[in-house]
Tab-separated table of C-alpha atoms and ligand atoms in Angstrom:
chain	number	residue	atom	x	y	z
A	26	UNK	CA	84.597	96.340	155.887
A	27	UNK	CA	82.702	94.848	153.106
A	28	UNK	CA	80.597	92.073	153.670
A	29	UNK	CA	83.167	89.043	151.774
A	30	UNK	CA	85.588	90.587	154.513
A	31	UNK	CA	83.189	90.245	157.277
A	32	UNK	CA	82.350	86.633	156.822
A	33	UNK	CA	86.157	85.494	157.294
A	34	UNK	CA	87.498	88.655	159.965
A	35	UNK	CA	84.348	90.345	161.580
A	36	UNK	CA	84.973	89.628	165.587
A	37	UNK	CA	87.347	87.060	164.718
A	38	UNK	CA	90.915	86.862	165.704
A	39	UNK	CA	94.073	84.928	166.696
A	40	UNK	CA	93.339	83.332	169.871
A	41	UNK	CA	94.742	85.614	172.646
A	42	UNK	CA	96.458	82.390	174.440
A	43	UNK	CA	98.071	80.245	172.023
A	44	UNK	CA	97.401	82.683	168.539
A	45	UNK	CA	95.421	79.516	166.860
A	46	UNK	CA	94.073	81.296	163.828
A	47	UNK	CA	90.695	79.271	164.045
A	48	UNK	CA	88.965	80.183	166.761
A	49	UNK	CA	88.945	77.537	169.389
A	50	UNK	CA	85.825	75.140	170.511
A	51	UNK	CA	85.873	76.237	174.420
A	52	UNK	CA	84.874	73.230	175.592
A	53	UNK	CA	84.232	73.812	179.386
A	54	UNK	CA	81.323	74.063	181.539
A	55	UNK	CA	82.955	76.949	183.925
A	56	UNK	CA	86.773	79.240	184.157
A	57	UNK	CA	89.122	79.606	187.157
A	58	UNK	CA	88.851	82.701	189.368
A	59	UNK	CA	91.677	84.596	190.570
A	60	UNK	CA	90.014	84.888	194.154
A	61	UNK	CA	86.160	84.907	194.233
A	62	UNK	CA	84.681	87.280	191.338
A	63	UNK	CA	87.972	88.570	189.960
A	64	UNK	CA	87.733	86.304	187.081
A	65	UNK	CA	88.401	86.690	183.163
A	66	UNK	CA	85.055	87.884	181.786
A	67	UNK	CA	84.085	84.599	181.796
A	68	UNK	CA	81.939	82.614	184.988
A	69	UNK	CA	79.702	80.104	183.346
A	70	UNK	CA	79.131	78.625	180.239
A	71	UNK	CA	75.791	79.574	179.984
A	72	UNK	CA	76.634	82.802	180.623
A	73	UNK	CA	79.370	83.421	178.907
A	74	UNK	CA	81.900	80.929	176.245
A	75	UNK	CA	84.269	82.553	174.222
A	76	UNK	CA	83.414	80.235	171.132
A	77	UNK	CA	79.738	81.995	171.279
A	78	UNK	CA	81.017	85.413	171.817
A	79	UNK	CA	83.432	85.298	168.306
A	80	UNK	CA	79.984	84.260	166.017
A	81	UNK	CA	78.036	86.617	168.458
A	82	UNK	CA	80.583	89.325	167.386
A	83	UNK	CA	80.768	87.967	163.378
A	84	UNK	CA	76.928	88.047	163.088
A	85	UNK	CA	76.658	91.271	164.607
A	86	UNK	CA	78.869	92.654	161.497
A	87	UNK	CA	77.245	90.279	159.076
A	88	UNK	CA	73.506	91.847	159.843
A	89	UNK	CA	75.343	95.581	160.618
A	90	UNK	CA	73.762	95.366	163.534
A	91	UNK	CA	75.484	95.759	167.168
A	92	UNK	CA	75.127	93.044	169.455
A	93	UNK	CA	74.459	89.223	168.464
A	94	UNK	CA	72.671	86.442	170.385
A	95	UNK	CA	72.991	83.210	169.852
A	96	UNK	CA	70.392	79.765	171.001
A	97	UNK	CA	70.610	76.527	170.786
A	98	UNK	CA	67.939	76.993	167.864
A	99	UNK	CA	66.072	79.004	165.521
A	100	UNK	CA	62.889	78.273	167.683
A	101	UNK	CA	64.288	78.793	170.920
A	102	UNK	CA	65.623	82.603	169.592
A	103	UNK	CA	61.834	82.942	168.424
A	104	UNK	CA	60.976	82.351	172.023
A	105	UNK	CA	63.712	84.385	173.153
A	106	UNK	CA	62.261	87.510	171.594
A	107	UNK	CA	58.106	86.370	172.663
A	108	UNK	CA	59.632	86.038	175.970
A	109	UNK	CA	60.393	90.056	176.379
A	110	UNK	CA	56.701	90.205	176.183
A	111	UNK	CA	54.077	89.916	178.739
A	112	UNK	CA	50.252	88.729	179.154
A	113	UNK	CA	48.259	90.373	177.379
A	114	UNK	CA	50.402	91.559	174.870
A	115	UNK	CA	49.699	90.970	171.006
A	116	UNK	CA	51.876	89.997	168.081
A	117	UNK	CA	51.289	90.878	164.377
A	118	UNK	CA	52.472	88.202	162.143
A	119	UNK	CA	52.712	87.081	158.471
A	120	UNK	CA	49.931	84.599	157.641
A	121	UNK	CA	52.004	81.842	155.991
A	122	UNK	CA	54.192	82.049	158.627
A	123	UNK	CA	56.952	79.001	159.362
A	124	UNK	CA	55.297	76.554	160.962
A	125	UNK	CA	57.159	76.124	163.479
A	126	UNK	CA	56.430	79.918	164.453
A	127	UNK	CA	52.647	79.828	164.186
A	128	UNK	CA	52.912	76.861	166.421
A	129	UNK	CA	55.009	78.300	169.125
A	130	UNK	CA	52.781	81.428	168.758
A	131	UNK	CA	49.456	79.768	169.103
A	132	UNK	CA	49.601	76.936	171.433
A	133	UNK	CA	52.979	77.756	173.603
A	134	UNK	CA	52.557	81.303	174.182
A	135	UNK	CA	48.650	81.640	173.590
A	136	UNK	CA	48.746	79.851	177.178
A	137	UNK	CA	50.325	82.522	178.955
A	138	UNK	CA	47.919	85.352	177.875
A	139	UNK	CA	50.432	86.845	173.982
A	140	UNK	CA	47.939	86.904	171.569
A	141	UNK	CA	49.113	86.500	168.057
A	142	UNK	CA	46.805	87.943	164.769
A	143	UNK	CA	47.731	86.465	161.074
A	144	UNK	CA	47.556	88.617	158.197
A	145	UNK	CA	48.646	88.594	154.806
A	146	UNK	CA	51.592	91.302	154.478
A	147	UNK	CA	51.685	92.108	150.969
A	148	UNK	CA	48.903	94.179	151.601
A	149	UNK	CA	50.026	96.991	154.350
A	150	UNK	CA	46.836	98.153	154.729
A	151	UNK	CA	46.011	94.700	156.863
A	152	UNK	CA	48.827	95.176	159.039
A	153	UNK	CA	47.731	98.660	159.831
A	154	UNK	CA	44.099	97.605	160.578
A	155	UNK	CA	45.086	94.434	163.145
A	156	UNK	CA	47.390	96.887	165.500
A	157	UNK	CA	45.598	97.518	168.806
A	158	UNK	CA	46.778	99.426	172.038
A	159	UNK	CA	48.024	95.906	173.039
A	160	UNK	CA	50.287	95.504	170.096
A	161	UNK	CA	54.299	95.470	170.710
A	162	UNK	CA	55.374	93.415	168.243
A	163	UNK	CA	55.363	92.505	164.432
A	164	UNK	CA	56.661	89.765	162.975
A	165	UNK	CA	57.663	89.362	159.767
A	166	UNK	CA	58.999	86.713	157.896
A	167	UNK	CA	60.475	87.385	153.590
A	168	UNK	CA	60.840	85.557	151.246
A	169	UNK	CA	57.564	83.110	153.025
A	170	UNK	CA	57.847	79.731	152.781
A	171	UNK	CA	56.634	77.940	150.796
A	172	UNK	CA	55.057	80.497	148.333
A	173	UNK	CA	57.880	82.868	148.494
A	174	UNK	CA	55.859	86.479	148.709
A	175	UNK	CA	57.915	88.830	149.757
A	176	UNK	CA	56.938	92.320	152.232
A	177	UNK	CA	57.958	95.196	152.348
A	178	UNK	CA	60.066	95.583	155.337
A	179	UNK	CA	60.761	99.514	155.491
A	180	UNK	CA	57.274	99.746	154.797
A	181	UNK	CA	55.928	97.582	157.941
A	182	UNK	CA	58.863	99.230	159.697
A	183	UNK	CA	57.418	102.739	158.976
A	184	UNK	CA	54.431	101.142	160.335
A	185	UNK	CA	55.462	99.985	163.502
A	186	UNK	CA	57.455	103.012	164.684
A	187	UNK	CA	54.891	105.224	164.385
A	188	UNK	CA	53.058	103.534	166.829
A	189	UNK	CA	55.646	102.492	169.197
A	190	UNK	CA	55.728	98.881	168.127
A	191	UNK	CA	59.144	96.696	167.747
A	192	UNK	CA	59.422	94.866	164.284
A	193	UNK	CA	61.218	91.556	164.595
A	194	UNK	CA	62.401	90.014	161.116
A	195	UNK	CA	62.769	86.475	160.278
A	196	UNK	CA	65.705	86.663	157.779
A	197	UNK	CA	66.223	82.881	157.659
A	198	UNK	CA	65.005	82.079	154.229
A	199	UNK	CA	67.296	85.281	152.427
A	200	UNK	CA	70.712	85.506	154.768
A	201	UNK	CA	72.046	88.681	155.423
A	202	UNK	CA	73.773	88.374	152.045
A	203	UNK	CA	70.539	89.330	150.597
A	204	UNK	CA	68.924	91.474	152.768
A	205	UNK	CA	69.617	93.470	156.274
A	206	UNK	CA	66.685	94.182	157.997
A	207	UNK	CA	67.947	96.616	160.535
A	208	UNK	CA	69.227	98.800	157.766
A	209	UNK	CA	65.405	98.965	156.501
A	210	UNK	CA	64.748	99.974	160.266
A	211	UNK	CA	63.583	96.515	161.776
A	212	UNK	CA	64.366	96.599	165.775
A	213	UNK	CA	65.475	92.424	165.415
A	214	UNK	CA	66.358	90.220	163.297
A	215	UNK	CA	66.360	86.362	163.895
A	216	UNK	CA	68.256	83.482	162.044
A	217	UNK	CA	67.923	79.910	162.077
A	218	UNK	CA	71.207	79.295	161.358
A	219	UNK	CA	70.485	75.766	160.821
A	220	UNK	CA	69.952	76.903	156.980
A	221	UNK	CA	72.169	79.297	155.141
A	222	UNK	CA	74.170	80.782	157.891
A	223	UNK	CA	75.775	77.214	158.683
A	224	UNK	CA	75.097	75.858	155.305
A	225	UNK	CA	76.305	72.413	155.766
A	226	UNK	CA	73.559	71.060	157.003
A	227	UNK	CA	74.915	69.448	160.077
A	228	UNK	CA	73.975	71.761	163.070
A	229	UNK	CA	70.826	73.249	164.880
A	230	UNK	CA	71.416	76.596	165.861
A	231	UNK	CA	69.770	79.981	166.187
A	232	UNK	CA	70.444	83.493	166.480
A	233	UNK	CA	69.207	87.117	166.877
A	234	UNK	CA	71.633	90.508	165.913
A	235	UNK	CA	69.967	93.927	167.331
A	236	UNK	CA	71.418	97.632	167.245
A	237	UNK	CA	69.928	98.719	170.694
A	238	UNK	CA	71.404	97.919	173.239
A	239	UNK	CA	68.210	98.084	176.100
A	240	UNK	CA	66.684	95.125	174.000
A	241	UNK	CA	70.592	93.277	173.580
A	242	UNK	CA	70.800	94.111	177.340
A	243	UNK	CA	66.863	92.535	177.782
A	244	UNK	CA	68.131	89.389	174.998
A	245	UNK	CA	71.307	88.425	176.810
A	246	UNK	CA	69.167	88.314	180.319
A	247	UNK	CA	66.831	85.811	178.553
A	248	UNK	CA	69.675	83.920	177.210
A	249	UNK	CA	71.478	83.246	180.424
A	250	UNK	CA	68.025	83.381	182.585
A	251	UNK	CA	65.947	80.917	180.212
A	252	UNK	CA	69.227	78.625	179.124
A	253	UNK	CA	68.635	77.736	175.415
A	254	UNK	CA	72.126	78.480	174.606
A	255	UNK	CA	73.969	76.655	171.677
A	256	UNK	CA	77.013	74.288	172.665
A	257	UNK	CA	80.625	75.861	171.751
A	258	UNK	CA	81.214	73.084	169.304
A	259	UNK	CA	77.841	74.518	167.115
A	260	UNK	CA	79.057	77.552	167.435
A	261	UNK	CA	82.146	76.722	165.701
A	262	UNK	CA	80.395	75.005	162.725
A	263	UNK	CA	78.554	77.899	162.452
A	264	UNK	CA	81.297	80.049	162.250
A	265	UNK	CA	83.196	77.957	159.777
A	266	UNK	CA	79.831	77.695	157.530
A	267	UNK	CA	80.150	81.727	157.321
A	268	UNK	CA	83.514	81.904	156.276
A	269	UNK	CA	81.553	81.049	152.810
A	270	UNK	CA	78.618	82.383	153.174
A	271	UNK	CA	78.530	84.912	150.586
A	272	UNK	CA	80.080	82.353	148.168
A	273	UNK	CA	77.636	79.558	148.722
A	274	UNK	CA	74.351	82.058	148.568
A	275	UNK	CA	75.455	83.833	145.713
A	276	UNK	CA	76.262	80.575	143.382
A	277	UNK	CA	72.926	78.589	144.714
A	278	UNK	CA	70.766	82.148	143.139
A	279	UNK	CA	72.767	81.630	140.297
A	280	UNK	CA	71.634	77.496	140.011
A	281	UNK	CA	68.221	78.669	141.536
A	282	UNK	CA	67.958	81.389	138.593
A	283	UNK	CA	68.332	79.327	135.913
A	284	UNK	CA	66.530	76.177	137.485
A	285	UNK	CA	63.547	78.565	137.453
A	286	UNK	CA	63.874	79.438	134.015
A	287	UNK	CA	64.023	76.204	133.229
A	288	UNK	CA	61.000	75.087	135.270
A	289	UNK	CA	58.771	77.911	133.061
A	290	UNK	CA	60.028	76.016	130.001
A	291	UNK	CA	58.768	72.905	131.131
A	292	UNK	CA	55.234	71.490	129.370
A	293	UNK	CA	54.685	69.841	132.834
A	294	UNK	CA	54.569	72.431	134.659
A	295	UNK	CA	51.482	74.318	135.749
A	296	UNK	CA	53.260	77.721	137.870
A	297	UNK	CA	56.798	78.507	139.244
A	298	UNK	CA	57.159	80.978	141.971
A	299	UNK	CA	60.427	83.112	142.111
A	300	UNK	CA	60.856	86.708	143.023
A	301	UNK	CA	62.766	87.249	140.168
A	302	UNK	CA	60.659	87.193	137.511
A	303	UNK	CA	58.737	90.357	136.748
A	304	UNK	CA	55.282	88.459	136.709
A	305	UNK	CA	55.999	87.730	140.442
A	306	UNK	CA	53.431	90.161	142.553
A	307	UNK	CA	56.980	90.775	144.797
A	308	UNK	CA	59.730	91.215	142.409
A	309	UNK	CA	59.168	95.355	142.473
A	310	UNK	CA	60.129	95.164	146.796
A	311	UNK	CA	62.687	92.213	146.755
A	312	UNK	CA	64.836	93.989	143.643
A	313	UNK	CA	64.530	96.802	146.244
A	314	UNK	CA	64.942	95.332	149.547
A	315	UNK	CA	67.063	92.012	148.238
A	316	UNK	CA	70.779	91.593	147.243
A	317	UNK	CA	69.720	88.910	144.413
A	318	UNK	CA	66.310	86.939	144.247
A	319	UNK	CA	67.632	83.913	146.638
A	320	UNK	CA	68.223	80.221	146.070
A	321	UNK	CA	64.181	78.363	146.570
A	322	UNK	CA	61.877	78.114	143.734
A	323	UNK	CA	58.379	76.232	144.164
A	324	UNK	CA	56.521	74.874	141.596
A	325	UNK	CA	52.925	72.710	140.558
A	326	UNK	CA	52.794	70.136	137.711
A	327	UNK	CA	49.834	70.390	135.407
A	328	UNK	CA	48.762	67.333	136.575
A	329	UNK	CA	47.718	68.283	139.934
A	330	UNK	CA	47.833	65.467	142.106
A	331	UNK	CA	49.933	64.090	144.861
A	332	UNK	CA	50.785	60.709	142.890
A	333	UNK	CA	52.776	63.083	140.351
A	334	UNK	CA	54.427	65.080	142.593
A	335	UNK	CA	55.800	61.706	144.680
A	336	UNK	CA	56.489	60.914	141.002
A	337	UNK	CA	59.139	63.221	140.491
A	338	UNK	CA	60.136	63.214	144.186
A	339	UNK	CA	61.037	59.520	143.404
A	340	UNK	CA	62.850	60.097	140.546
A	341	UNK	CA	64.880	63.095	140.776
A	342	UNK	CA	68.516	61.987	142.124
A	343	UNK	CA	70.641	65.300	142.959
A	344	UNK	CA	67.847	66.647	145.213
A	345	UNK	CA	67.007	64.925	148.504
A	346	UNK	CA	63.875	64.997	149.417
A	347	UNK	CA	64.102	66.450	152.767
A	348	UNK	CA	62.802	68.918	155.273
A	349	UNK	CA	64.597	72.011	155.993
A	350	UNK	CA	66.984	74.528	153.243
A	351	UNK	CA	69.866	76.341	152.914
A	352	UNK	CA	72.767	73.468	153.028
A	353	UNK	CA	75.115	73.297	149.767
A	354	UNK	CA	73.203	70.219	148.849
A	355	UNK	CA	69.658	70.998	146.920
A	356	UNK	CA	66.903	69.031	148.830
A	357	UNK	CA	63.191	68.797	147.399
A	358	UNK	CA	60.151	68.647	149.436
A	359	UNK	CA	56.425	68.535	148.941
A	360	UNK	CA	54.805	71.121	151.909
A	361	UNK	CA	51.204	69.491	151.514
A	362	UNK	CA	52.006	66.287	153.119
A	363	UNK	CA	55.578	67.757	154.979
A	364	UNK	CA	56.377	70.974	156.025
A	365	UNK	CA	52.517	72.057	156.303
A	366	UNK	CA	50.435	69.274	156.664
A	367	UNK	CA	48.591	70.503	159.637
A	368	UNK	CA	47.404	73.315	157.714
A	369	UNK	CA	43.449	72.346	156.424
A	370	UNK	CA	43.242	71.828	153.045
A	371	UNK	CA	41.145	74.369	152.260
A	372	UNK	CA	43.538	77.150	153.293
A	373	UNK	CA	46.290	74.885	151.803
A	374	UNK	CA	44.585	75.051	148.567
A	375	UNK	CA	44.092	79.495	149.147
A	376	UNK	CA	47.673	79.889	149.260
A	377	UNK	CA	48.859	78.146	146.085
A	378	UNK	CA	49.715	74.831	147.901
A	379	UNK	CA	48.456	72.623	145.823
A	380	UNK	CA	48.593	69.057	145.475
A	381	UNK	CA	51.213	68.869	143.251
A	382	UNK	CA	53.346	72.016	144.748
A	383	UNK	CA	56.819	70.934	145.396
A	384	UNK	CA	59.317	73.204	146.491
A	385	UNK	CA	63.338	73.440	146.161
A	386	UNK	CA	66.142	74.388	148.458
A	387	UNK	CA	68.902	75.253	145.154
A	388	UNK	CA	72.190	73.657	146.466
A	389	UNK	CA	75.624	74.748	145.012
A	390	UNK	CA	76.134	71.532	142.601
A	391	UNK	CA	76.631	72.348	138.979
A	392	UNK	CA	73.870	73.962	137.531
A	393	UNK	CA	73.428	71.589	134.327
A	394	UNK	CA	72.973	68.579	136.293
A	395	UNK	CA	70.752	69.889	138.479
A	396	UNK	CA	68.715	70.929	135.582
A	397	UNK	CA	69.031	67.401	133.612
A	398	UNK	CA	67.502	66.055	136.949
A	399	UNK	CA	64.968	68.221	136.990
A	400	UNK	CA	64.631	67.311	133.273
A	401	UNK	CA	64.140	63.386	132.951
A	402	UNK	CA	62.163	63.115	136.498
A	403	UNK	CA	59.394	65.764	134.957
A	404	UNK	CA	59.669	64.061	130.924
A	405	UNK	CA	58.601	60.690	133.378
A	406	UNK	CA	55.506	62.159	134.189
B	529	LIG	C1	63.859	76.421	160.135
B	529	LIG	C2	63.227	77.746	160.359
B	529	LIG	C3	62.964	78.223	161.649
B	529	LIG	C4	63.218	77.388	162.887
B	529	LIG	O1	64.567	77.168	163.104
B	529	LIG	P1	65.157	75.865	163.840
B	529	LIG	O2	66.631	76.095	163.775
B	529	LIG	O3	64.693	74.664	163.081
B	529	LIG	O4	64.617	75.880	165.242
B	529	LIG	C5	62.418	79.485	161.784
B	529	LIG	N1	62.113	80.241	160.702
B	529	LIG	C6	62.333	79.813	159.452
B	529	LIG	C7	61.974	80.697	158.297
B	529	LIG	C8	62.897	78.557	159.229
B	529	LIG	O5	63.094	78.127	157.969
């Protein structure tokens, strides 16, 4: 099955009972028994809901993976996978990381004994020097946020396996439209579907697809044993935000291309960061690793200060400014004062995000008036 055929049929059919073609919110807490334990497959609703097991099934397909895993949030499948870990462990991870991430890492898990080491990934030969004996997992997160570097994932893969280590990938920011980790031999890979996977922007939700079935087996445990598990009526969203998934990603790269293009065009404009233009010190590994380039694009004004960044914030009226990404809607934020604000300055500053960096979630609108946005809230400046 091809993947524009997975999105609408993988793991989904008529319902069994009635034959609704829509799979069916299962909105109960528990299922009758026939007689204690001869039951249907189905106990609990933590356990087990037959909403969660359809997306479970269709994301397993998306990611060509074998098993799918589904939380009540991105973060809570992050702590899912920490969670198979144990004191005294050590994680490898990207060093502009989500934030989210690097905060779960460092001050939830740091107090139970998982250490976690930050390096920059675009150069292998860091990854290679931070593993220790205590190393099981590496974590790595492409396109990066805000900066958008990309890694080489079958390289880091290569990596890991030689030493017995599990790579986990963070595929939020691409969508396994543009790029299946487990193909490139990652062990994991984790979705908040709260972005491009449910697109709408109307649902928290997180997931994990794996092809081995001891760590699906060790996954599902932790689901059902910890309890962040999503509520059928997510699930559904999520599963209708699918059914155009490859539609919606593929036409916001297509706005995001040419917004780009139009951003290097600009005389406000100081950089623009976007895989897919040659200068970009990724583009070589995402044309080989990526489906298209993806749908954010950051920028910095010439005029490098936060005043003219709010500036165009304030005047732009097709993008929201707004946390978060991947909804049909384009959103604009500015990660110094938002998304990474409780990174110091200083490092701030080291990794591009400068004063005047903004950075854009491309939506599906129409491309021109997105651009003629753009357009009259940088000719204010
Ligand atoms: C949003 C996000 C997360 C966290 O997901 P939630 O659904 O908000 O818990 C993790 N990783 C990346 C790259 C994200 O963008």
């Amino acid at each position: 099955m091809k993947f524009a055929t997975k999105t609408i049929h993988a793991g989904v059919s008529p319902d069994p009972s009635t034959g609704a073609v829509m799979t069916p919110i299962y909105q109960t807490s528990t299922y009758a028994q026939d007689g204690a334990g001869n039951h249907k497959g189905f106990e609990y609703a933590r356990t087990q809901n037959p909403t969660r097991n359809v997306l479970q099934n269709n994301l397993a397909a998306l990611e060509n993976g074998n098993y799918g895993i589904c939380f009540s949030s991105g973060l809570a499948a992050t702590s899912a996978v920490v969670q198979m870990l144990s004191s005294g462990d050590e994680i490898i991870a990207s060093d502009d990381l989500y934030g989210g991430t690097y905060r779960q890492f460092v001050r939830v898990f740091g107090r139970f004994g998982i250490k976690a080491k930050f390096v920059d990934m675009t150069n292998l030969e860091n990854v290679s020097q931070a593993i220790s004996e205590n190393t099981k997992l590496i974590w790595v997160e492409t396109p990066t946020n805000p900066t958008l570097n990309i890694v080489d994932i079958a390289a880091i893969c290569d990596i890991a396996r030689a030493k017995g280590i599990k790579t986990c990938v963070d595929n939020t920011f691409a969508s396994p439209y543009l790029q299946t980790p487990l193909d490139l031999g990652a062990d994991i890979v984790l979705h908040s579907a709260t972005k491009y996977l449910n697109g709408h922007s109307d649902v928290i939700h997180g997931a994990i697809v794996v092809k081995d079935k001891a760590i699906a087996d060790e996954l599902y445990f932790l689901q059902n044993a910890v309890g962040a598990v999503p509520a059928p009526q997510d699930c559904f969203l999520v599963l209708r935000g699918i059914k155009t998934l490859h539609l919606r990603v593929q036409r916001a790269c297509e706005n995001a291309e040419k917004v780009a293009e139009f951003l290097l065009t600009h005389d406000k404009i100081d950089k623009v960061y976007y895989p897919a233009f040659k200068s970009h010190k990724g583009h070589e590994i995402a044309k080989k690793q990526m489906r298209m380039f993806g749908a954010m694009v950051s920028f910095s004004l010439k005029t490098d200060t936060f005043e003219a960044a709010n500036q165009v914030l304030r005047k732009v009226e097709y993008f929201t400014c707004a946390e978060s990404l991947g909804g049909v809607e384009s959103l604009i934020g500015h990660p110094a004062t938002m998304t990474h604000a409780s990174i110091p300055k200083e490092q701030r500053h080291k990794n591009g995000i400068t004063d005047s960096f903004l950075r854009l979630s491309v939506g599906v609108e129409d491309v021109e008036d997105l651009i003629a946005d753009l357009k009259q809230a940088l000719d204010s400046l």
